[in-house]
Amino acid sequence: MSTVLETEEHQALRTAVASLGKRYGRDYLTTVIREGSHAHELWAEAAGLGYLGVNLPEEYGGGGGGIAELSIVLEELGAAGSPLLMMIVSPAICGTVIARFGTEAQKRQWLPGLADGSLTMAFGITEPDAGSNSHRITTTARRDGTGEDAGWLLTGRKVFVSGVDIADATLIVGRTEDARSGRLKPCLFIVPRDAPGFGRSAIDMELHTPEKQFELVLDDVRLPADALVGDEDAGLLQLFAGLNPERIMTAAFGIGMGRYALGRAVEYARTRQVWKAPIGSHQAIAHPLATAHIELELARLMTQKAARLYDDGDDAGAGEAANMAKYAAGEACVKAVDQAVHTLGGNGLTREYGLASLVTASRVARIAPVSREMILNYVSHQSLGLPKSY
Ligand SMILES: Cc1cc2nc3c(=O)[nH]c(=O)nc-3n(C[C@H](O)[C@H](O)[C@H](O)COP(=O)(O)OP(=O)(O)OC[C@H]3O[C@@H](n4cnc5c(N)ncnc54)[C@H](O)[C@@H]3O)c2cc1C
């Protein structure tokens, strides 16, 4: 793929991550999944090479780069067949929010560990009765005691939260009691994995990934005052500081997976021969693969734009671009995987070739963290000024 929008450093980072990816790759991830384990070795090695914390500030052990660099890391690991889903939440959302809005103590406690891989953080916003409508979330924080040192009691439910079992803590989006009515005024709380009252149960997903999704019950979880990240009255600004990187990273996740599937299909189409020439010479096979390549390239262009805007501090501009990048990448990923499976004929459905399991995995890029339809709603209302039906 061409990389005209990237610096030489970015291209060198791509090459370096790709070679790490090659040493792990799909076989590694498939073994990890079969054993019911986690990609700990890859996570640790990526962290040791400075890739996981590449976006975090240097003074806290990070690489001093931005989401542009972190998204390159995730895309290249994905293109090698071993994406690390937790990169979307741990360094990208949680690391960014703490680096931008955390206290000095919170930065010292979390950022060096998130960067060197010794600490991982999950992120929980989705609720069973709110779903795409995050204004409806009801997880509520009440003051526990009085005065400046008063802590918090957190109550509510979350669903589909990834990696809670391996994360040291989860950054939970709630709202304060006096903000329960009206528009969402989110507050962010760090909840340690073993906090009393913080229950989790794994959801039985048809997903071939090492990271599991959890339903969470927060039953009066008692937290210290400093569990709150940022200002309780800051509103949506702090949350979006984390959600835009999440969208950009999910786009990178989709592009990486799409590239991996396309690569496998092209390799197969070049050599598989059932008539006079390889199947890749039939335009019915070649053109959809060419289309997939074009759409992945276009999605990457928008992802680079979104990352550039975000890293330049243009939160508002990055919002539209991050949504468009996530949309484009989600669609390109789903189509590339579908065409790759089809290109392999019966082999597309065998465990040996390992592409069929990507069919459900690719749908994650269309659904999460914000669905295709919600992005189309955003563009209809925010970009085009059309009226809202809901
Ligand atoms: C693998 C995976 C990992 C995830 N990890 C996390 C995580 O770590 N943390 C976390 O907080 N969440 C996580 N999620 C949750 C994810 O963000 C949600 O699934 C997503 O936001 C959609 O919410 P929902 O599933 O409740 O769907 P719903 O909101 O119920 O939507 C269902 C369907 O209705 C459509 N729809 C809804 N409203 C409208 C509307 N106004 N107009 C048009 N169509 C509409 C949607 O597009 C969708 O197709 C994860 C999900 C998956 C699948």
Tab-separated table of C-alpha atoms and ligand atoms in Angstrom:
chain	number	residue	atom	x	y	z
A	1	MET	CA	0.000	0.000	0.000
A	2	SER	CA	1.266	3.520	-0.702
A	3	THR	CA	1.808	5.834	2.223
A	4	VAL	CA	2.008	9.358	0.770
A	5	LEU	CA	0.525	10.964	3.876
A	6	GLU	CA	3.094	9.440	6.179
A	7	THR	CA	6.523	10.578	7.278
A	8	GLU	CA	9.608	8.416	6.912
A	9	GLU	CA	9.320	7.651	10.640
A	10	HIS	CA	5.778	6.401	10.118
A	11	GLN	CA	6.893	4.171	7.285
A	12	ALA	CA	9.784	2.823	9.354
A	13	LEU	CA	7.311	2.127	12.179
A	14	ARG	CA	5.076	0.219	9.747
A	15	THR	CA	7.977	-1.907	8.580
A	16	ALA	CA	9.155	-2.636	12.110
A	17	VAL	CA	5.683	-3.567	13.386
A	18	ALA	CA	5.048	-5.693	10.300
A	19	SER	CA	8.146	-7.709	11.076
A	20	LEU	CA	6.975	-8.226	14.671
A	21	GLY	CA	3.586	-9.249	13.256
A	22	LYS	CA	5.269	-11.761	10.964
A	23	ARG	CA	6.938	-13.440	13.941
A	24	TYR	CA	3.520	-13.875	15.616
A	25	GLY	CA	0.832	-13.826	12.913
A	26	ARG	CA	-2.390	-15.784	12.491
A	27	ASP	CA	-1.049	-19.164	13.599
A	28	TYR	CA	0.051	-17.687	16.904
A	29	LEU	CA	-3.337	-16.045	17.516
A	30	THR	CA	-5.239	-19.160	16.481
A	31	THR	CA	-3.238	-21.242	18.973
A	32	VAL	CA	-3.842	-18.701	21.732
A	33	ILE	CA	-7.585	-18.755	21.025
A	34	ARG	CA	-7.716	-22.568	20.876
A	35	GLU	CA	-5.968	-22.774	24.248
A	36	GLY	CA	-8.387	-20.231	25.747
A	37	SER	CA	-5.407	-18.052	26.582
A	38	HIS	CA	-4.449	-14.451	25.773
A	39	ALA	CA	-1.885	-12.865	23.495
A	40	HIS	CA	0.351	-12.037	26.480
A	41	GLU	CA	3.656	-12.689	24.656
A	42	LEU	CA	2.750	-10.410	21.744
A	43	TRP	CA	1.377	-7.750	24.104
A	44	ALA	CA	4.589	-7.815	26.179
A	45	GLU	CA	6.886	-7.742	23.175
A	46	ALA	CA	4.948	-4.942	21.473
A	47	ALA	CA	5.115	-2.992	24.742
A	48	GLY	CA	8.844	-3.668	25.151
A	49	LEU	CA	9.491	-2.286	21.684
A	50	GLY	CA	7.614	0.895	22.626
A	51	TYR	CA	4.646	0.244	20.332
A	52	LEU	CA	1.833	0.089	22.911
A	53	GLY	CA	2.669	3.421	24.496
A	54	VAL	CA	3.771	5.155	21.320
A	55	ASN	CA	0.964	7.740	21.738
A	56	LEU	CA	1.548	8.434	25.444
A	57	PRO	CA	3.634	11.350	26.749
A	58	GLU	CA	7.384	10.733	27.018
A	59	GLU	CA	7.562	12.021	30.597
A	60	TYR	CA	5.331	9.099	31.628
A	61	GLY	CA	7.206	6.423	29.737
A	62	GLY	CA	5.441	6.768	26.398
A	63	GLY	CA	6.808	7.451	22.936
A	64	GLY	CA	5.512	11.016	22.676
A	65	GLY	CA	3.677	10.315	19.416
A	66	GLY	CA	-0.037	10.335	18.715
A	67	ILE	CA	-2.960	8.298	17.467
A	68	ALA	CA	-1.395	8.365	13.994
A	69	GLU	CA	1.449	6.190	15.278
A	70	LEU	CA	-0.715	3.972	17.495
A	71	SER	CA	-3.120	3.286	14.624
A	72	ILE	CA	-0.176	2.253	12.420
A	73	VAL	CA	0.819	-0.309	15.065
A	74	LEU	CA	-2.679	-1.805	15.259
A	75	GLU	CA	-3.165	-1.843	11.488
A	76	GLU	CA	0.130	-3.626	10.852
A	77	LEU	CA	-0.471	-6.246	13.551
A	78	GLY	CA	-3.931	-6.795	12.055
A	79	ALA	CA	-2.496	-7.089	8.555
A	80	ALA	CA	-0.236	-9.841	9.910
A	81	GLY	CA	-3.300	-11.644	11.273
A	82	SER	CA	-2.793	-10.868	14.959
A	83	PRO	CA	-4.638	-7.670	15.926
A	84	LEU	CA	-4.629	-6.671	19.594
A	85	LEU	CA	-8.187	-5.506	20.317
A	86	MET	CA	-7.183	-4.184	23.744
A	87	MET	CA	-5.000	-1.548	22.065
A	88	ILE	CA	-8.227	0.230	21.172
A	89	VAL	CA	-9.201	0.613	24.804
A	90	SER	CA	-6.073	0.513	26.963
A	91	PRO	CA	-3.583	2.973	25.431
A	92	ALA	CA	-5.969	4.693	23.000
A	93	ILE	CA	-9.048	5.526	25.111
A	94	CYS	CA	-7.904	5.134	28.700
A	95	GLY	CA	-4.314	6.311	28.147
A	96	THR	CA	-5.494	9.369	26.221
A	97	VAL	CA	-8.163	10.360	28.748
A	98	ILE	CA	-5.794	9.999	31.707
A	99	ALA	CA	-2.966	11.833	29.891
A	100	ARG	CA	-5.287	14.702	28.999
A	101	PHE	CA	-7.503	15.005	32.061
A	102	GLY	CA	-6.037	12.891	34.876
A	103	THR	CA	-4.380	14.290	37.988
A	104	GLU	CA	-0.610	14.123	38.317
A	105	ALA	CA	-1.031	11.149	40.682
A	106	GLN	CA	-3.297	9.295	38.239
A	107	LYS	CA	-0.825	9.888	35.402
A	108	ARG	CA	2.048	8.516	37.506
A	109	GLN	CA	0.005	5.555	38.658
A	110	TRP	CA	-1.266	4.462	35.238
A	111	LEU	CA	0.591	5.843	32.239
A	112	PRO	CA	4.017	4.196	32.671
A	113	GLY	CA	2.306	0.804	33.158
A	114	LEU	CA	-0.046	1.255	30.196
A	115	ALA	CA	3.021	2.134	28.099
A	116	ASP	CA	5.251	-0.742	29.212
A	117	GLY	CA	2.397	-3.248	29.119
A	118	SER	CA	2.512	-4.095	32.827
A	119	LEU	CA	-0.943	-2.492	33.298
A	120	THR	CA	-4.014	-2.787	31.095
A	121	MET	CA	-7.273	-0.899	31.322
A	122	ALA	CA	-10.684	-1.763	29.891
A	123	PHE	CA	-13.411	0.760	29.044
A	124	GLY	CA	-17.121	0.439	29.794
A	125	ILE	CA	-19.789	2.718	28.387
A	126	THR	CA	-22.375	0.411	26.732
A	127	GLU	CA	-25.431	-0.479	28.832
A	128	PRO	CA	-28.106	-3.088	28.178
A	129	ASP	CA	-30.964	-0.554	28.126
A	130	ALA	CA	-29.075	2.273	26.443
A	131	GLY	CA	-27.043	0.663	23.624
A	132	SER	CA	-26.352	3.187	20.882
A	133	ASN	CA	-28.162	5.872	22.865
A	134	SER	CA	-25.487	6.695	25.434
A	135	HIS	CA	-27.558	9.647	26.660
A	136	ARG	CA	-29.700	6.995	28.358
A	137	ILE	CA	-26.996	5.454	30.494
A	138	THR	CA	-28.061	5.067	34.110
A	139	THR	CA	-24.873	3.951	35.877
A	140	THR	CA	-24.873	6.426	38.721
A	141	ALA	CA	-22.252	7.783	41.109
A	142	ARG	CA	-23.302	9.015	44.556
A	143	ARG	CA	-21.042	10.826	46.997
A	144	ASP	CA	-19.888	8.549	49.806
A	145	GLY	CA	-19.456	10.868	52.798
A	146	THR	CA	-18.913	14.622	52.883
A	147	GLY	CA	-16.039	17.021	52.371
A	148	GLU	CA	-13.191	17.038	49.851
A	149	ASP	CA	-12.110	13.474	50.572
A	150	ALA	CA	-15.590	12.012	50.081
A	151	GLY	CA	-15.446	8.991	47.822
A	152	TRP	CA	-18.033	7.557	45.460
A	153	LEU	CA	-20.561	4.748	45.344
A	154	LEU	CA	-21.116	3.473	41.821
A	155	THR	CA	-24.212	1.498	40.792
A	156	GLY	CA	-25.299	0.234	37.401
A	157	ARG	CA	-24.873	-2.320	34.624
A	158	LYS	CA	-22.678	-2.498	31.548
A	159	VAL	CA	-22.575	-4.922	28.674
A	160	PHE	CA	-20.132	-6.080	25.969
A	161	VAL	CA	-17.135	-4.652	27.819
A	162	SER	CA	-13.974	-6.207	26.374
A	163	GLY	CA	-11.084	-7.644	28.340
A	164	VAL	CA	-12.291	-6.954	31.901
A	165	ASP	CA	-10.726	-10.252	33.041
A	166	ILE	CA	-7.241	-9.257	31.928
A	167	ALA	CA	-7.493	-5.550	32.695
A	168	ASP	CA	-6.217	-4.239	36.028
A	169	ALA	CA	-9.071	-1.747	36.053
A	170	THR	CA	-11.981	-0.584	33.919
A	171	LEU	CA	-12.674	3.044	33.099
A	172	ILE	CA	-16.425	3.225	33.669
A	173	VAL	CA	-18.630	5.939	32.219
A	174	GLY	CA	-21.336	6.965	34.680
A	175	ARG	CA	-23.264	10.046	35.632
A	176	THR	CA	-23.676	11.800	38.960
A	177	GLU	CA	-26.967	11.655	40.824
A	178	ASP	CA	-27.910	15.283	40.236
A	179	ALA	CA	-27.254	14.795	36.519
A	180	ARG	CA	-29.581	11.837	36.054
A	181	SER	CA	-32.184	13.792	34.196
A	182	GLY	CA	-31.540	15.750	31.035
A	183	ARG	CA	-28.668	15.361	28.607
A	184	LEU	CA	-25.732	13.144	29.409
A	185	LYS	CA	-23.079	14.692	31.614
A	186	PRO	CA	-20.682	11.770	31.792
A	187	CYS	CA	-18.164	11.149	34.564
A	188	LEU	CA	-15.302	8.721	34.256
A	189	PHE	CA	-14.278	6.411	37.107
A	190	ILE	CA	-11.360	4.011	37.455
A	191	VAL	CA	-12.738	0.771	38.914
A	192	PRO	CA	-10.130	-1.832	39.976
A	193	ARG	CA	-10.837	-5.369	38.735
A	194	ASP	CA	-11.329	-6.836	42.193
A	195	ALA	CA	-13.293	-3.972	43.779
A	196	PRO	CA	-16.035	-5.390	46.051
A	197	GLY	CA	-19.430	-5.176	44.304
A	198	PHE	CA	-17.871	-5.167	40.818
A	199	GLY	CA	-19.215	-8.377	39.247
A	200	ARG	CA	-18.514	-9.679	35.771
A	201	SER	CA	-19.799	-12.559	33.667
A	202	ALA	CA	-18.478	-13.520	30.268
A	203	ILE	CA	-20.907	-13.282	27.340
A	204	ASP	CA	-20.951	-16.320	25.089
A	205	MET	CA	-19.908	-14.665	21.815
A	206	GLU	CA	-19.555	-16.302	18.374
A	207	LEU	CA	-16.233	-14.514	18.022
A	208	HIS	CA	-12.860	-16.033	17.314
A	209	THR	CA	-10.715	-13.625	19.381
A	210	PRO	CA	-8.709	-14.023	22.588
A	211	GLU	CA	-10.455	-11.010	24.172
A	212	LYS	CA	-13.748	-11.820	25.860
A	213	GLN	CA	-16.751	-9.529	26.325
A	214	PHE	CA	-18.399	-9.136	29.731
A	215	GLU	CA	-21.619	-8.087	31.320
A	216	LEU	CA	-20.833	-6.040	34.429
A	217	VAL	CA	-22.874	-5.402	37.547
A	218	LEU	CA	-21.791	-2.514	39.770
A	219	ASP	CA	-23.503	-2.908	43.104
A	220	ASP	CA	-22.589	0.059	45.293
A	221	VAL	CA	-18.940	-0.195	44.318
A	222	ARG	CA	-17.086	1.939	46.869
A	223	LEU	CA	-14.384	4.077	45.290
A	224	PRO	CA	-11.965	6.661	46.689
A	225	ALA	CA	-12.295	10.332	45.708
A	226	ASP	CA	-9.407	10.020	43.284
A	227	ALA	CA	-11.164	7.311	41.245
A	228	LEU	CA	-12.814	10.144	39.300
A	229	VAL	CA	-10.817	11.101	36.217
A	230	GLY	CA	-11.089	14.753	35.267
A	231	ASP	CA	-13.842	17.147	36.185
A	232	GLU	CA	-17.280	15.849	37.144
A	233	ASP	CA	-18.821	18.870	35.392
A	234	ALA	CA	-16.754	18.739	32.204
A	235	GLY	CA	-19.567	17.240	30.153
A	236	LEU	CA	-19.000	15.444	26.888
A	237	LEU	CA	-15.634	17.006	26.077
A	238	GLN	CA	-13.558	14.603	28.173
A	239	LEU	CA	-15.451	11.581	26.927
A	240	PHE	CA	-14.942	12.525	23.292
A	241	ALA	CA	-11.248	12.968	23.935
A	242	GLY	CA	-11.290	9.185	24.328
A	243	LEU	CA	-14.005	8.250	21.843
A	244	ASN	CA	-12.384	9.848	18.792
A	245	PRO	CA	-9.181	7.807	19.258
A	246	GLU	CA	-11.404	4.740	19.746
A	247	ARG	CA	-13.043	5.323	16.355
A	248	ILE	CA	-9.712	5.945	14.629
A	249	MET	CA	-8.260	2.802	16.205
A	250	THR	CA	-11.290	0.720	15.224
A	251	ALA	CA	-10.792	1.961	11.677
A	252	ALA	CA	-7.165	0.767	11.846
A	253	PHE	CA	-8.389	-2.573	13.242
A	254	GLY	CA	-10.765	-2.952	10.278
A	255	ILE	CA	-8.172	-1.954	7.684
A	256	GLY	CA	-5.621	-4.373	9.135
A	257	MET	CA	-8.092	-7.271	9.140
A	258	GLY	CA	-9.271	-6.400	5.633
A	259	ARG	CA	-5.672	-6.339	4.376
A	260	TYR	CA	-4.941	-9.694	5.989
A	261	ALA	CA	-7.993	-11.343	4.387
A	262	LEU	CA	-7.321	-9.734	1.009
A	263	GLY	CA	-3.697	-10.875	1.089
A	264	ARG	CA	-4.739	-14.470	1.725
A	265	ALA	CA	-7.313	-14.335	-1.075
A	266	VAL	CA	-4.911	-12.839	-3.608
A	267	GLU	CA	-2.293	-15.464	-2.797
A	268	TYR	CA	-4.888	-18.194	-3.346
A	269	ALA	CA	-6.347	-16.657	-6.526
A	270	ARG	CA	-2.885	-16.438	-8.097
A	271	THR	CA	-2.248	-20.162	-7.850
A	272	ARG	CA	-5.584	-21.967	-7.689
A	273	GLN	CA	-6.311	-23.315	-11.158
A	274	VAL	CA	-9.441	-25.230	-12.189
A	275	TRP	CA	-9.631	-24.175	-15.873
A	276	LYS	CA	-6.902	-22.998	-18.231
A	277	ALA	CA	-5.632	-20.178	-16.019
A	278	PRO	CA	-5.586	-19.351	-12.282
A	279	ILE	CA	-8.960	-18.222	-10.874
A	280	GLY	CA	-7.474	-14.754	-10.268
A	281	SER	CA	-7.474	-14.186	-14.024
A	282	HIS	CA	-11.294	-14.336	-14.103
A	283	GLN	CA	-12.574	-10.812	-13.673
A	284	ALA	CA	-15.435	-12.047	-11.524
A	285	ILE	CA	-12.769	-12.949	-8.969
A	286	ALA	CA	-10.222	-10.208	-9.726
A	287	HIS	CA	-12.508	-7.164	-9.750
A	288	PRO	CA	-14.077	-7.614	-6.313
A	289	LEU	CA	-10.554	-8.102	-4.917
A	290	ALA	CA	-9.412	-4.936	-6.700
A	291	THR	CA	-12.457	-3.109	-5.293
A	292	ALA	CA	-11.619	-4.331	-1.803
A	293	HIS	CA	-8.057	-3.027	-2.189
A	294	ILE	CA	-9.303	0.393	-3.375
A	295	GLU	CA	-11.823	0.660	-0.533
A	296	LEU	CA	-9.235	-0.265	2.086
A	297	GLU	CA	-6.845	2.373	0.671
A	298	LEU	CA	-9.606	5.012	0.744
A	299	ALA	CA	-10.523	4.087	4.309
A	300	ARG	CA	-6.907	4.439	5.300
A	301	LEU	CA	-6.714	7.922	3.775
A	302	MET	CA	-9.643	9.061	5.918
A	303	THR	CA	-8.127	7.373	8.953
A	304	GLN	CA	-4.877	9.269	8.396
A	305	LYS	CA	-6.823	12.515	8.076
A	306	ALA	CA	-8.736	11.848	11.298
A	307	ALA	CA	-5.538	10.948	13.161
A	308	ARG	CA	-3.777	14.073	11.880
A	309	LEU	CA	-6.662	16.336	12.981
A	310	TYR	CA	-6.850	14.659	16.376
A	311	ASP	CA	-3.111	14.801	16.988
A	312	ASP	CA	-3.103	18.473	15.956
A	313	GLY	CA	-5.615	19.173	18.748
A	314	ASP	CA	-8.651	19.770	16.528
A	315	ASP	CA	-11.154	17.716	18.543
A	316	ALA	CA	-14.164	19.099	16.665
A	317	GLY	CA	-12.698	18.490	13.202
A	318	ALA	CA	-11.487	15.060	14.237
A	319	GLY	CA	-15.020	14.048	15.284
A	320	GLU	CA	-16.452	14.059	11.772
A	321	ALA	CA	-13.327	12.536	10.203
A	322	ALA	CA	-13.072	9.801	12.872
A	323	ASN	CA	-16.695	8.815	12.263
A	324	MET	CA	-16.194	8.751	8.500
A	325	ALA	CA	-12.966	6.750	8.848
A	326	LYS	CA	-14.669	4.196	11.107
A	327	TYR	CA	-17.573	3.911	8.669
A	328	ALA	CA	-15.334	3.501	5.624
A	329	ALA	CA	-13.025	1.017	7.318
A	330	GLY	CA	-15.872	-1.037	8.792
A	331	GLU	CA	-17.530	-1.375	5.402
A	332	ALA	CA	-14.248	-2.045	3.575
A	333	CYS	CA	-13.312	-4.694	6.156
A	334	VAL	CA	-16.655	-6.530	5.971
A	335	LYS	CA	-16.548	-6.548	2.158
A	336	ALA	CA	-12.889	-7.604	1.933
A	337	VAL	CA	-13.429	-10.514	4.321
A	338	ASP	CA	-16.600	-11.601	2.540
A	339	GLN	CA	-14.857	-11.572	-0.843
A	340	ALA	CA	-11.797	-13.338	0.557
A	341	VAL	CA	-13.924	-16.186	1.941
A	342	HIS	CA	-15.737	-16.465	-1.394
A	343	THR	CA	-12.474	-16.498	-3.370
A	344	LEU	CA	-11.362	-19.630	-1.560
A	345	GLY	CA	-14.516	-21.549	-2.480
A	346	GLY	CA	-14.969	-24.475	-0.079
A	347	ASN	CA	-11.594	-23.765	1.452
A	348	GLY	CA	-12.976	-20.415	2.569
A	349	LEU	CA	-14.992	-22.333	5.147
A	350	THR	CA	-12.297	-24.727	6.371
A	351	ARG	CA	-10.543	-24.323	9.667
A	352	GLU	CA	-7.228	-24.937	7.927
A	353	TYR	CA	-7.446	-21.729	5.889
A	354	GLY	CA	-8.838	-19.815	8.872
A	355	LEU	CA	-10.796	-17.157	6.968
A	356	ALA	CA	-14.368	-18.087	7.926
A	357	SER	CA	-13.804	-17.033	11.541
A	358	LEU	CA	-13.089	-13.517	10.282
A	359	VAL	CA	-16.673	-13.193	9.062
A	360	THR	CA	-17.974	-12.492	12.568
A	361	ALA	CA	-14.804	-10.686	13.640
A	362	SER	CA	-15.106	-8.270	10.719
A	363	ARG	CA	-18.651	-7.362	11.795
A	364	VAL	CA	-17.211	-5.903	14.992
A	365	ALA	CA	-15.765	-3.097	12.860
A	366	ARG	CA	-19.262	-2.333	11.556
A	367	ILE	CA	-21.069	-2.483	14.919
A	368	ALA	CA	-18.603	-1.148	17.488
A	369	PRO	CA	-17.916	1.265	19.053
A	370	VAL	CA	-20.574	3.127	17.110
A	371	SER	CA	-22.692	1.384	14.510
A	372	ARG	CA	-22.824	2.121	10.801
A	373	GLU	CA	-26.321	3.597	11.180
A	374	MET	CA	-25.343	5.906	14.032
A	375	ILE	CA	-22.510	7.272	11.896
A	376	LEU	CA	-24.916	7.830	9.020
A	377	ASN	CA	-27.188	9.626	11.516
A	378	TYR	CA	-24.258	11.771	12.668
A	379	VAL	CA	-23.343	12.738	9.103
A	380	SER	CA	-27.010	13.381	8.207
A	381	HIS	CA	-27.468	15.739	11.146
A	382	GLN	CA	-24.062	17.225	11.845
A	383	SER	CA	-22.552	17.402	8.365
A	384	LEU	CA	-25.632	17.836	6.211
A	385	GLY	CA	-27.940	19.612	8.665
A	386	LEU	CA	-30.849	17.246	8.055
A	387	PRO	CA	-33.566	16.971	10.740
A	388	LYS	CA	-33.557	14.164	13.315
A	389	SER	CA	-36.172	11.434	13.554
A	390	TYR	CA	-35.301	10.334	17.099
B	1	LIG	C1	-16.875	-7.489	20.063
B	1	LIG	C2	-17.431	-6.295	20.743
B	1	LIG	C3	-16.651	-5.605	21.654
B	1	LIG	C4	-17.179	-4.511	22.346
B	1	LIG	N1	-16.400	-3.901	23.299
B	1	LIG	C5	-16.935	-2.904	24.044
B	1	LIG	C6	-16.185	-2.330	25.111
B	1	LIG	O1	-15.017	-2.685	25.370
B	1	LIG	N2	-16.768	-1.356	25.871
B	1	LIG	C7	-18.040	-0.936	25.636
B	1	LIG	O2	-18.512	-0.058	26.355
B	1	LIG	N3	-18.787	-1.451	24.616
B	1	LIG	C8	-18.257	-2.424	23.829
B	1	LIG	N4	-19.005	-2.983	22.802
B	1	LIG	C9	-20.378	-2.535	22.591
B	1	LIG	C10	-20.605	-1.754	21.291
B	1	LIG	O3	-20.043	-0.480	21.379
B	1	LIG	C11	-22.112	-1.756	21.040
B	1	LIG	O4	-22.467	-3.073	20.652
B	1	LIG	C12	-22.541	-0.753	20.002
B	1	LIG	O5	-22.372	0.557	20.491
B	1	LIG	C13	-24.014	-0.944	19.589
B	1	LIG	O6	-24.852	-0.979	20.698
B	1	LIG	P1	-25.925	-2.177	20.877
B	1	LIG	O7	-25.176	-3.453	20.682
B	1	LIG	O8	-26.635	-1.987	22.144
B	1	LIG	O9	-26.893	-2.016	19.653
B	1	LIG	P2	-28.265	-1.188	19.595
B	1	LIG	O10	-28.028	0.201	20.056
B	1	LIG	O11	-29.346	-1.968	20.238
B	1	LIG	O12	-28.516	-1.160	18.020
B	1	LIG	C14	-29.039	-2.276	17.309
B	1	LIG	C15	-29.198	-1.899	15.843
B	1	LIG	O13	-30.092	-0.787	15.723
B	1	LIG	C16	-29.472	0.263	15.010
B	1	LIG	N5	-29.926	1.558	15.553
B	1	LIG	C17	-29.978	1.954	16.852
B	1	LIG	N6	-30.404	3.220	16.950
B	1	LIG	C18	-30.630	3.654	15.685
B	1	LIG	C19	-31.083	4.881	15.113
B	1	LIG	N7	-31.366	5.949	15.856
B	1	LIG	N8	-31.171	4.963	13.757
B	1	LIG	C20	-30.849	3.898	12.971
B	1	LIG	N9	-30.437	2.707	13.455
B	1	LIG	C21	-30.318	2.601	14.795
B	1	LIG	C22	-27.984	0.060	15.204
B	1	LIG	O14	-27.229	0.643	14.153
B	1	LIG	C23	-27.864	-1.464	15.215
B	1	LIG	O15	-27.784	-1.939	13.893
B	1	LIG	C24	-18.494	-4.071	22.077
B	1	LIG	C25	-19.271	-4.745	21.131
B	1	LIG	C26	-18.770	-5.841	20.468
B	1	LIG	C27	-19.631	-6.541	19.472
